[in-house]
């Protein structure tokens, strides 16, 4: 019998009002049920929003360092539970246990970072034009914030939204992706055990079109922080900003690695593959294009395809697995469709390109790591986010053409250059249109204390993580005090 998990509303774990549930399954073995979760509808979401609105004044009034103490306790509890959380993550999302362990520990670091932020200054004092005026601007909480998250980093992303939202005094309604509710449950369970008062954080496992839509439309929700696809993000922004809510969006990428002729090829191959294939290419910062200078193209591609052929694909729980399954049947089908599109567009398939069959592969969503070469700038596989283990190799005449190609998409999340030439590395940093830039490191990977987000249609509404997170989760009150009237 699989365990049943409830939603968390106003400090109570409860079933959905209409009794709906959703079943969480392992994408590496769809016969394995991880848990049955209450599936919230609009009415559940409305109830949670009301609870969050009711307790907002008291939570906002609690001294910030006291809120920080709760986050510190949660960080310790989260860390103590890291192995259990990592296993839950691998079983419900599919990434390897090593990646999951890293993400679980990062969750604890993020909680600790924002616990620390509760001891930081909350504003600035300004000189006033008037002799008697004490003039300052203070950061104050925003109100009820709605957090909507995807399935691909189901520990890190919810944590980097929930922790600052709470630290800065907001109350929260949180809707994780339906595919990964167990990791979300752990985060909320830990925060409850750390002493969060009822109603301050509410968990709703539910569909975007139901619980999510209520978040978007309900006037009690003052701000929405969303990470997910561009299509959904654009719709949320249009509806929520029309009613005056604040919106933060983190969306897709088409992240390039540029390999220049002087690069260390062994390192460039390894880092390109890590960026493209770890987490089965299902990272917003995954490498999906590698733009290679003509002189080294053949050698680079041959080394790349030889190495890709050695990657072990399998259940992420096996210690020797490099790449796990796709997250769902839909995700798998989406990737297979793009592989057909790439072939039809005239790109040359040089590795993978197939669904894997036999033994454990028959029970999950496994696709071979895939590489196309002879990919040109206007092809769909060079322009659209595939969100799977598919890498496009593109040729560039020289540095300038490489940068032009790298910038030639609607996205601008992360980018990397492989070179030993410091001058070219710095030109790349200057000329690339990306929010996160790497030199001789893979496009993926984000340290928890620095700003995270992209240019162009990858992001809007302010950066996440680090100190800059407070921009979104606070509003500014400017205060003029003339004591002479007292
Ligand atoms: P998605 O857009 O399908 O779903 C994201 C979340 O939005 C889910 O919780 C979903 O239930 C919810 N949602 C769907 N419709 C909604 C609606 N009408 N109203 C409110 N909420 C709604 O994305 P996904 O498939 O879960 O995640 C993959 C996408 O996320 C990729 O495009 C990836 O690039 C992006 N992503 C971006 C970042 C980043 O920081 N830039 C990080 C991770 C993932």
XYZ file of C-alpha atoms and ligand atoms in Angstrom:
530
model
C 0.000 0.000 0.000
C 1.398 3.360 -0.932
C 1.230 6.209 1.531
C -1.285 9.021 1.083
C -0.147 12.625 1.493
C -2.396 15.616 2.100
C -2.294 19.279 1.269
C -1.260 21.680 4.027
C -3.705 24.521 4.560
C -3.899 26.834 7.580
C -1.672 24.511 9.587
C -3.732 21.376 8.846
C -2.876 18.443 6.585
C -6.116 17.815 4.698
C -7.570 16.028 1.678
C -8.892 17.945 -1.325
C -12.395 19.328 -0.795
C -13.691 17.197 -3.666
C -11.615 14.153 -2.627
C -9.417 14.170 -5.772
C -6.001 12.546 -5.689
C -3.013 12.142 -8.000
C -0.559 9.241 -8.089
C 3.174 9.967 -8.024
C 5.102 7.393 -10.082
C 8.748 6.641 -10.733
C 9.737 7.591 -14.304
C 12.500 4.965 -14.216
C 9.981 2.284 -13.265
C 6.369 3.240 -13.819
C 5.218 0.171 -11.868
C 6.524 1.829 -8.704
C 4.041 4.140 -6.976
C 5.785 6.644 -4.724
C 2.688 8.038 -3.091
C -0.885 9.175 -3.547
C -1.372 12.922 -3.101
C -4.476 14.986 -2.455
C -5.082 17.017 -5.622
C -6.170 20.552 -4.795
C -8.752 22.355 -6.900
C -9.637 26.035 -7.060
C -11.700 25.914 -3.858
C -8.784 24.428 -1.900
C -6.487 27.103 -3.306
C -8.962 29.859 -2.368
C -9.152 28.506 1.179
C -5.349 28.467 1.443
C -5.080 32.019 0.119
C -7.608 33.218 2.709
C -5.636 31.497 5.467
C -2.408 33.113 4.267
C -4.076 36.537 4.112
C -5.496 36.144 7.627
C -2.129 35.463 9.273
C -0.112 37.912 7.161
C -0.266 40.850 9.617
C 1.002 38.737 12.529
C 3.772 37.101 10.482
C 4.881 40.427 9.019
C 5.054 41.849 12.553
C 7.218 39.022 13.903
C 10.791 40.349 14.304
C 12.850 39.299 11.313
C 15.512 37.475 13.353
C 12.731 35.373 14.927
C 11.624 34.370 11.448
C 15.282 33.583 10.794
C 15.408 31.234 13.779
C 12.656 29.139 12.206
C 14.580 29.008 8.913
C 17.777 28.013 10.764
C 15.936 25.147 12.461
C 14.434 24.121 9.116
C 17.892 24.097 7.508
C 19.192 21.733 10.179
C 16.176 19.432 9.851
C 16.421 19.498 6.063
C 20.107 18.619 6.168
C 19.487 15.771 8.599
C 16.906 14.426 6.146
C 19.067 14.980 3.020
C 19.490 11.278 2.172
C 15.756 10.631 2.405
C 14.970 13.734 0.350
C 17.576 12.798 -2.265
C 16.065 9.349 -2.641
C 12.565 10.823 -2.972
C 13.884 13.175 -5.661
C 15.522 10.429 -7.707
C 12.462 8.214 -7.416
C 9.937 10.839 -8.469
C 11.966 12.887 -10.983
C 14.570 10.436 -12.252
C 17.893 12.304 -11.923
C 20.835 10.361 -10.483
C 21.168 9.944 -6.750
C 24.449 11.922 -6.764
C 22.685 14.870 -8.403
C 19.759 14.540 -6.002
C 22.045 14.496 -2.989
C 23.703 17.670 -4.214
C 20.331 19.319 -4.682
C 19.070 18.257 -1.242
C 22.159 19.709 0.461
C 21.762 22.848 -1.598
C 18.213 23.120 -0.245
C 19.642 23.244 3.286
C 22.211 25.868 2.213
C 19.499 28.060 0.727
C 17.431 27.894 3.923
C 20.535 28.809 5.909
C 21.438 31.684 3.587
C 18.020 33.317 3.957
C 18.012 32.663 7.693
C 21.187 34.771 7.713
C 19.550 37.477 5.624
C 17.107 38.104 8.471
C 19.988 39.785 10.364
C 20.823 42.158 7.500
C 19.838 45.835 7.219
C 16.295 46.403 5.955
C 16.680 49.864 4.488
C 18.656 53.023 4.013
C 18.780 56.446 5.645
C 18.962 59.411 3.262
C 19.933 63.040 3.730
C 16.865 65.273 3.582
C 16.555 68.708 2.008
C 14.756 69.796 5.151
C 16.833 70.320 8.310
C 14.439 68.574 10.683
C 13.479 65.608 8.592
C 14.622 62.078 9.310
C 14.307 60.401 5.907
C 14.599 56.686 5.332
C 13.375 53.929 3.048
C 12.504 50.564 4.507
C 11.880 47.180 2.921
C 8.550 45.773 4.075
C 6.752 42.536 3.179
C 4.477 42.377 0.161
C 1.631 40.212 1.468
C 0.401 36.827 0.259
C 2.756 35.531 -2.408
C 2.045 32.590 -4.702
C 4.914 30.324 -5.695
C 4.509 28.088 -8.745
C 7.347 25.684 -9.514
C 8.367 23.090 -12.123
C 9.396 19.464 -11.651
C 13.028 19.602 -12.794
C 14.620 21.061 -9.626
C 11.834 20.201 -7.199
C 13.992 20.843 -4.124
C 16.158 23.795 -5.125
C 13.591 25.974 -6.887
C 10.825 25.739 -4.262
C 13.421 26.354 -1.545
C 14.887 29.421 -3.255
C 11.385 30.893 -3.482
C 9.898 29.779 -0.134
C 12.916 30.768 2.001
C 13.166 34.431 0.917
C 9.384 34.814 0.811
C 9.205 33.803 4.486
C 12.370 35.568 5.604
C 11.079 38.912 4.314
C 7.740 38.487 6.076
C 5.341 37.307 3.386
C 2.869 34.485 3.744
C 2.874 31.838 1.056
C 0.684 29.628 -1.078
C 2.924 27.132 -2.859
C 2.017 24.909 -5.784
C 4.718 22.472 -6.872
C 4.521 20.602 -10.176
C 2.096 17.676 -10.026
C 4.924 15.323 -11.130
C 7.106 15.971 -8.077
C 4.970 16.462 -4.968
C 7.010 14.358 -2.504
C 10.034 16.661 -2.404
C 7.662 19.606 -1.899
C 5.997 17.718 0.938
C 9.404 17.278 2.645
C 10.126 21.009 2.448
C 6.790 21.957 3.982
C 6.925 19.192 6.589
C 10.361 20.383 7.705
C 9.222 24.006 7.960
C 6.178 22.971 9.969
C 8.383 20.975 12.352
C 10.736 23.968 12.597
C 7.871 25.956 14.134
C 6.220 27.894 11.323
C 2.851 29.200 12.577
C -0.335 27.880 10.897
C -1.343 29.569 7.650
C 2.064 31.127 6.947
C 3.000 28.471 4.376
C 0.363 26.473 2.519
C 1.049 23.549 0.193
C -1.302 22.726 -2.663
C -0.490 19.866 -4.955
C -2.733 20.658 -7.868
C -3.076 21.292 -11.542
C -1.889 24.559 -13.032
C -5.257 25.104 -14.660
C -7.041 24.755 -11.279
C -5.066 25.615 -8.146
C -2.549 27.587 -10.242
C -5.257 29.576 -11.966
C -6.790 30.521 -8.606
C -3.393 31.930 -7.553
C -3.305 34.002 -10.716
C -6.808 35.436 -10.380
C -7.357 35.790 -6.636
C -6.988 39.476 -5.625
C -5.633 38.509 -2.185
C -2.461 37.246 -3.919
C -0.175 40.265 -4.248
C 2.777 38.675 -6.027
C 3.472 35.539 -8.070
C 6.879 33.973 -8.540
C 6.784 31.414 -11.350
C 9.389 29.067 -12.801
C 8.395 26.984 -15.789
C 7.748 27.147 -19.492
C 7.446 30.330 -21.551
C 3.935 29.523 -22.702
C 2.571 29.244 -19.178
C 4.693 32.125 -17.872
C 3.419 34.508 -20.531
C -0.198 33.633 -19.733
C 0.306 34.087 -15.990
C 2.035 37.433 -16.508
C -0.704 38.762 -18.772
C -3.480 37.845 -16.349
C -1.772 38.712 -13.082
C -0.278 42.040 -14.131
C -3.667 43.094 -15.517
C -5.025 42.995 -11.966
C -1.953 44.739 -10.564
C -0.084 41.797 -9.060
C 3.698 41.699 -9.147
C 5.110 38.881 -11.295
C 8.512 37.221 -11.485
C 9.147 34.706 -14.281
C 12.020 32.244 -14.764
C 11.557 30.327 -17.979
C 13.312 28.522 -20.796
C 16.790 28.432 -22.260
C 18.667 27.340 -25.375
C 22.050 27.574 -23.788
C 25.175 27.559 -25.958
C 28.723 26.414 -25.377
C 31.215 28.067 -27.719
C 34.372 25.998 -28.280
C 37.170 28.095 -29.738
C 40.092 26.659 -31.695
C 42.543 26.956 -28.802
C 40.341 25.179 -26.238
C 41.450 22.158 -24.227
C 39.371 19.683 -26.245
C 39.243 16.914 -23.671
C 37.900 19.327 -21.075
C 35.545 20.963 -23.587
C 34.035 17.582 -24.516
C 33.541 16.565 -20.901
C 31.958 19.880 -19.872
C 29.718 20.013 -22.932
C 28.428 16.522 -22.223
C 27.904 17.246 -18.542
C 25.909 20.359 -19.418
C 23.875 18.586 -22.073
C 23.230 15.163 -20.580
C 23.244 15.336 -16.764
C 19.688 15.451 -15.413
C 18.812 14.029 -18.855
C 19.112 17.525 -20.314
C 16.151 18.658 -18.231
C 17.722 21.774 -16.758
C 16.795 25.296 -17.748
C 20.565 25.882 -17.909
C 21.326 22.676 -19.845
C 23.609 22.950 -22.869
C 21.561 22.458 -26.011
C 23.875 23.949 -28.637
C 27.635 23.582 -29.011
C 29.115 26.073 -31.457
C 32.549 24.945 -32.578
C 35.219 26.857 -34.477
C 35.723 25.309 -37.922
C 39.401 24.276 -37.507
C 38.617 21.854 -34.681
C 35.077 20.848 -35.610
C 35.797 17.337 -36.900
C 38.062 16.405 -34.041
C 35.703 17.844 -31.440
C 32.653 16.071 -32.891
C 34.454 12.714 -33.102
C 35.649 12.948 -29.522
C 32.182 14.035 -28.420
C 30.338 11.170 -30.100
C 32.888 8.603 -28.854
C 32.380 9.819 -25.309
C 28.572 10.001 -25.608
C 28.554 6.350 -26.682
C 30.074 5.390 -23.306
C 27.452 7.131 -21.137
C 25.499 4.743 -18.951
C 21.754 5.328 -19.111
C 19.561 3.762 -16.446
C 17.725 4.095 -13.173
C 19.198 7.023 -11.245
C 19.392 4.872 -8.114
C 22.204 2.753 -9.660
C 25.563 4.242 -8.672
C 27.059 3.884 -12.181
C 24.190 5.673 -13.998
C 25.242 8.887 -15.755
C 21.824 9.758 -17.160
C 18.390 8.790 -15.880
C 15.002 8.742 -17.626
C 12.872 11.588 -18.949
C 10.390 12.700 -16.310
C 7.188 11.518 -17.989
C 5.631 9.923 -21.059
C 4.765 13.398 -22.385
C 8.331 14.612 -21.921
C 9.655 11.517 -23.665
C 7.275 11.975 -26.582
C 8.196 15.649 -26.847
C 11.892 14.800 -27.140
C 11.252 12.034 -29.698
C 9.227 14.537 -31.749
C 12.155 16.972 -31.790
C 14.491 14.181 -32.897
C 12.195 13.570 -35.883
C 12.065 17.313 -36.568
C 15.879 17.496 -36.530
C 16.126 14.656 -39.046
C 13.460 16.205 -41.258
C 15.224 19.575 -41.151
C 18.368 17.961 -42.560
C 20.573 17.867 -39.477
C 22.772 14.768 -39.297
C 22.171 12.384 -36.397
C 25.584 11.312 -35.093
C 24.638 9.729 -31.742
C 21.514 8.266 -30.110
C 18.216 9.450 -31.469
C 16.209 6.476 -30.233
C 14.074 5.305 -27.361
C 15.808 2.535 -25.422
C 14.212 -0.899 -25.014
C 14.938 -4.089 -23.078
C 15.106 -4.992 -19.368
C 14.579 -1.979 -17.112
C 14.273 0.356 -20.101
C 10.858 -1.147 -20.863
C 9.502 0.131 -17.542
C 10.607 3.753 -17.884
C 11.097 6.725 -20.175
C 14.611 6.203 -21.473
C 16.102 7.853 -24.547
C 19.697 7.497 -25.754
C 21.854 10.628 -25.403
C 21.474 12.281 -28.775
C 23.773 14.460 -30.867
C 23.028 16.151 -34.189
C 25.643 17.891 -36.246
C 25.335 20.129 -39.323
C 22.740 22.089 -37.403
C 22.111 25.532 -38.835
C 20.870 28.683 -37.178
C 17.242 28.680 -38.324
C 16.467 25.018 -37.613
C 13.885 24.401 -34.905
C 16.365 22.224 -33.024
C 18.659 25.292 -32.872
C 15.881 27.637 -31.768
C 13.355 25.830 -29.551
C 13.853 24.473 -26.070
C 13.815 20.657 -26.299
C 14.332 19.968 -22.582
C 15.944 16.580 -23.066
C 19.275 14.917 -23.874
C 19.611 16.357 -27.376
C 22.663 18.378 -28.361
C 23.020 20.405 -31.585
C 26.545 20.825 -32.975
C 26.966 23.990 -35.061
C 29.929 25.302 -37.021
C 31.364 28.809 -36.731
C 33.981 30.412 -38.971
C 35.511 32.505 -36.199
C 34.853 34.092 -32.810
C 32.492 36.741 -34.178
C 30.321 34.250 -35.983
C 30.287 31.990 -32.921
C 28.981 34.815 -30.734
C 26.450 35.825 -33.375
C 25.113 32.264 -33.511
C 25.140 31.960 -29.737
C 23.009 35.112 -29.428
C 20.671 34.141 -32.239
C 17.732 32.810 -30.163
C 14.916 34.344 -28.156
C 16.531 32.994 -24.951
C 19.399 34.294 -22.841
C 19.723 32.224 -19.676
C 23.260 30.820 -19.539
C 26.232 30.442 -21.889
C 29.770 29.177 -21.804
C 33.004 29.629 -23.744
C 35.902 27.184 -23.875
C 39.193 28.928 -24.575
C 42.660 29.565 -23.126
C 42.706 33.096 -24.555
C 41.862 35.547 -21.781
C 41.141 38.336 -24.240
C 38.586 36.283 -26.154
C 37.082 34.991 -22.925
C 36.500 38.564 -21.755
C 35.080 39.608 -25.134
C 32.675 36.678 -24.883
C 31.603 37.766 -21.395
C 30.919 41.253 -22.796
C 29.166 40.289 -26.002
C 27.054 37.302 -25.001
C 23.393 37.983 -24.233
C 22.975 35.785 -21.182
C 22.239 36.282 -17.498
C 24.789 33.641 -16.450
C 28.143 33.321 -18.221
C 30.797 30.644 -17.775
C 34.382 30.474 -18.965
C 35.715 26.913 -19.153
C 32.851 25.541 -17.084
C 29.530 23.980 -18.079
C 26.408 26.069 -18.728
C 24.540 24.432 -15.845
C 25.229 24.936 -12.163
C 24.308 27.831 -9.938
C 25.761 28.683 -6.578
C 23.077 29.480 -4.019
C 24.244 32.930 -2.898
C 24.503 34.731 -6.254
C 21.816 36.202 -8.527
C 20.187 33.704 -10.875
C 18.212 34.476 -14.032
C 18.410 35.297 -17.693
C 18.184 37.925 -20.421
C 15.607 38.208 -23.193
C 12.648 35.851 -22.950
C 14.309 33.580 -20.367
C 13.334 35.733 -17.384
C 11.515 38.810 -16.243
C 10.616 40.561 -13.032
C 13.907 40.481 -11.121
C 16.540 37.930 -10.234
C 16.204 35.066 -7.775
C 18.635 33.806 -5.135
C 21.234 35.679 -3.140
C 20.691 39.142 -1.691
C 18.930 40.336 -4.825
C 15.972 38.026 -4.033
C 14.624 40.671 -1.680
C 13.826 42.952 -4.650
C 10.904 40.752 -5.533
C 9.791 39.693 -2.074
C 9.607 43.164 -0.505
C 8.190 46.553 -1.259
C 9.719 49.872 -0.238
C 8.210 52.304 2.232
C 9.836 55.759 2.137
C 9.365 57.615 5.419
C 9.709 61.375 6.135
C 9.687 62.115 9.865
C 9.701 65.654 11.183
C 9.941 65.328 14.967
C 9.234 69.020 15.505
C 5.499 68.385 15.091
C 5.551 65.857 17.954
P 5.233 24.267 -16.909
O 5.204 25.667 -17.386
O 4.443 23.263 -17.634
O 4.751 24.200 -15.398
C 5.367 24.964 -14.373
C 4.371 25.133 -13.246
O 3.287 25.953 -13.700
C 3.739 23.827 -12.764
O 3.597 23.872 -11.358
C 2.379 23.862 -13.439
O 1.393 23.107 -12.765
C 2.055 25.345 -13.378
N 1.014 25.809 -14.310
C 0.689 25.292 -15.509
N -0.341 25.982 -16.056
C -0.667 26.970 -15.181
C -1.634 28.016 -15.162
N -2.489 28.203 -16.166
N -1.687 28.839 -14.100
C -0.813 28.690 -13.075
N 0.116 27.711 -13.030
C 0.204 26.861 -14.066
O 6.793 23.860 -16.851
P 7.436 22.449 -16.460
O 7.211 21.500 -17.580
O 7.011 22.040 -15.083
O 8.985 22.835 -16.368
C 9.831 22.903 -17.467
C 10.089 24.340 -17.879
O 10.581 25.094 -16.778
C 11.143 24.488 -18.955
O 10.716 25.427 -19.918
C 12.350 25.039 -18.205
O 13.262 25.760 -18.976
C 11.698 25.869 -17.179
N 12.609 26.120 -16.070
C 13.171 27.356 -15.933
C 14.057 27.620 -14.890
C 14.669 28.968 -14.716
O 15.058 29.269 -13.599
N 14.776 29.779 -15.741
C 14.376 26.606 -13.988
C 13.801 25.356 -14.165
C 12.901 25.125 -15.192
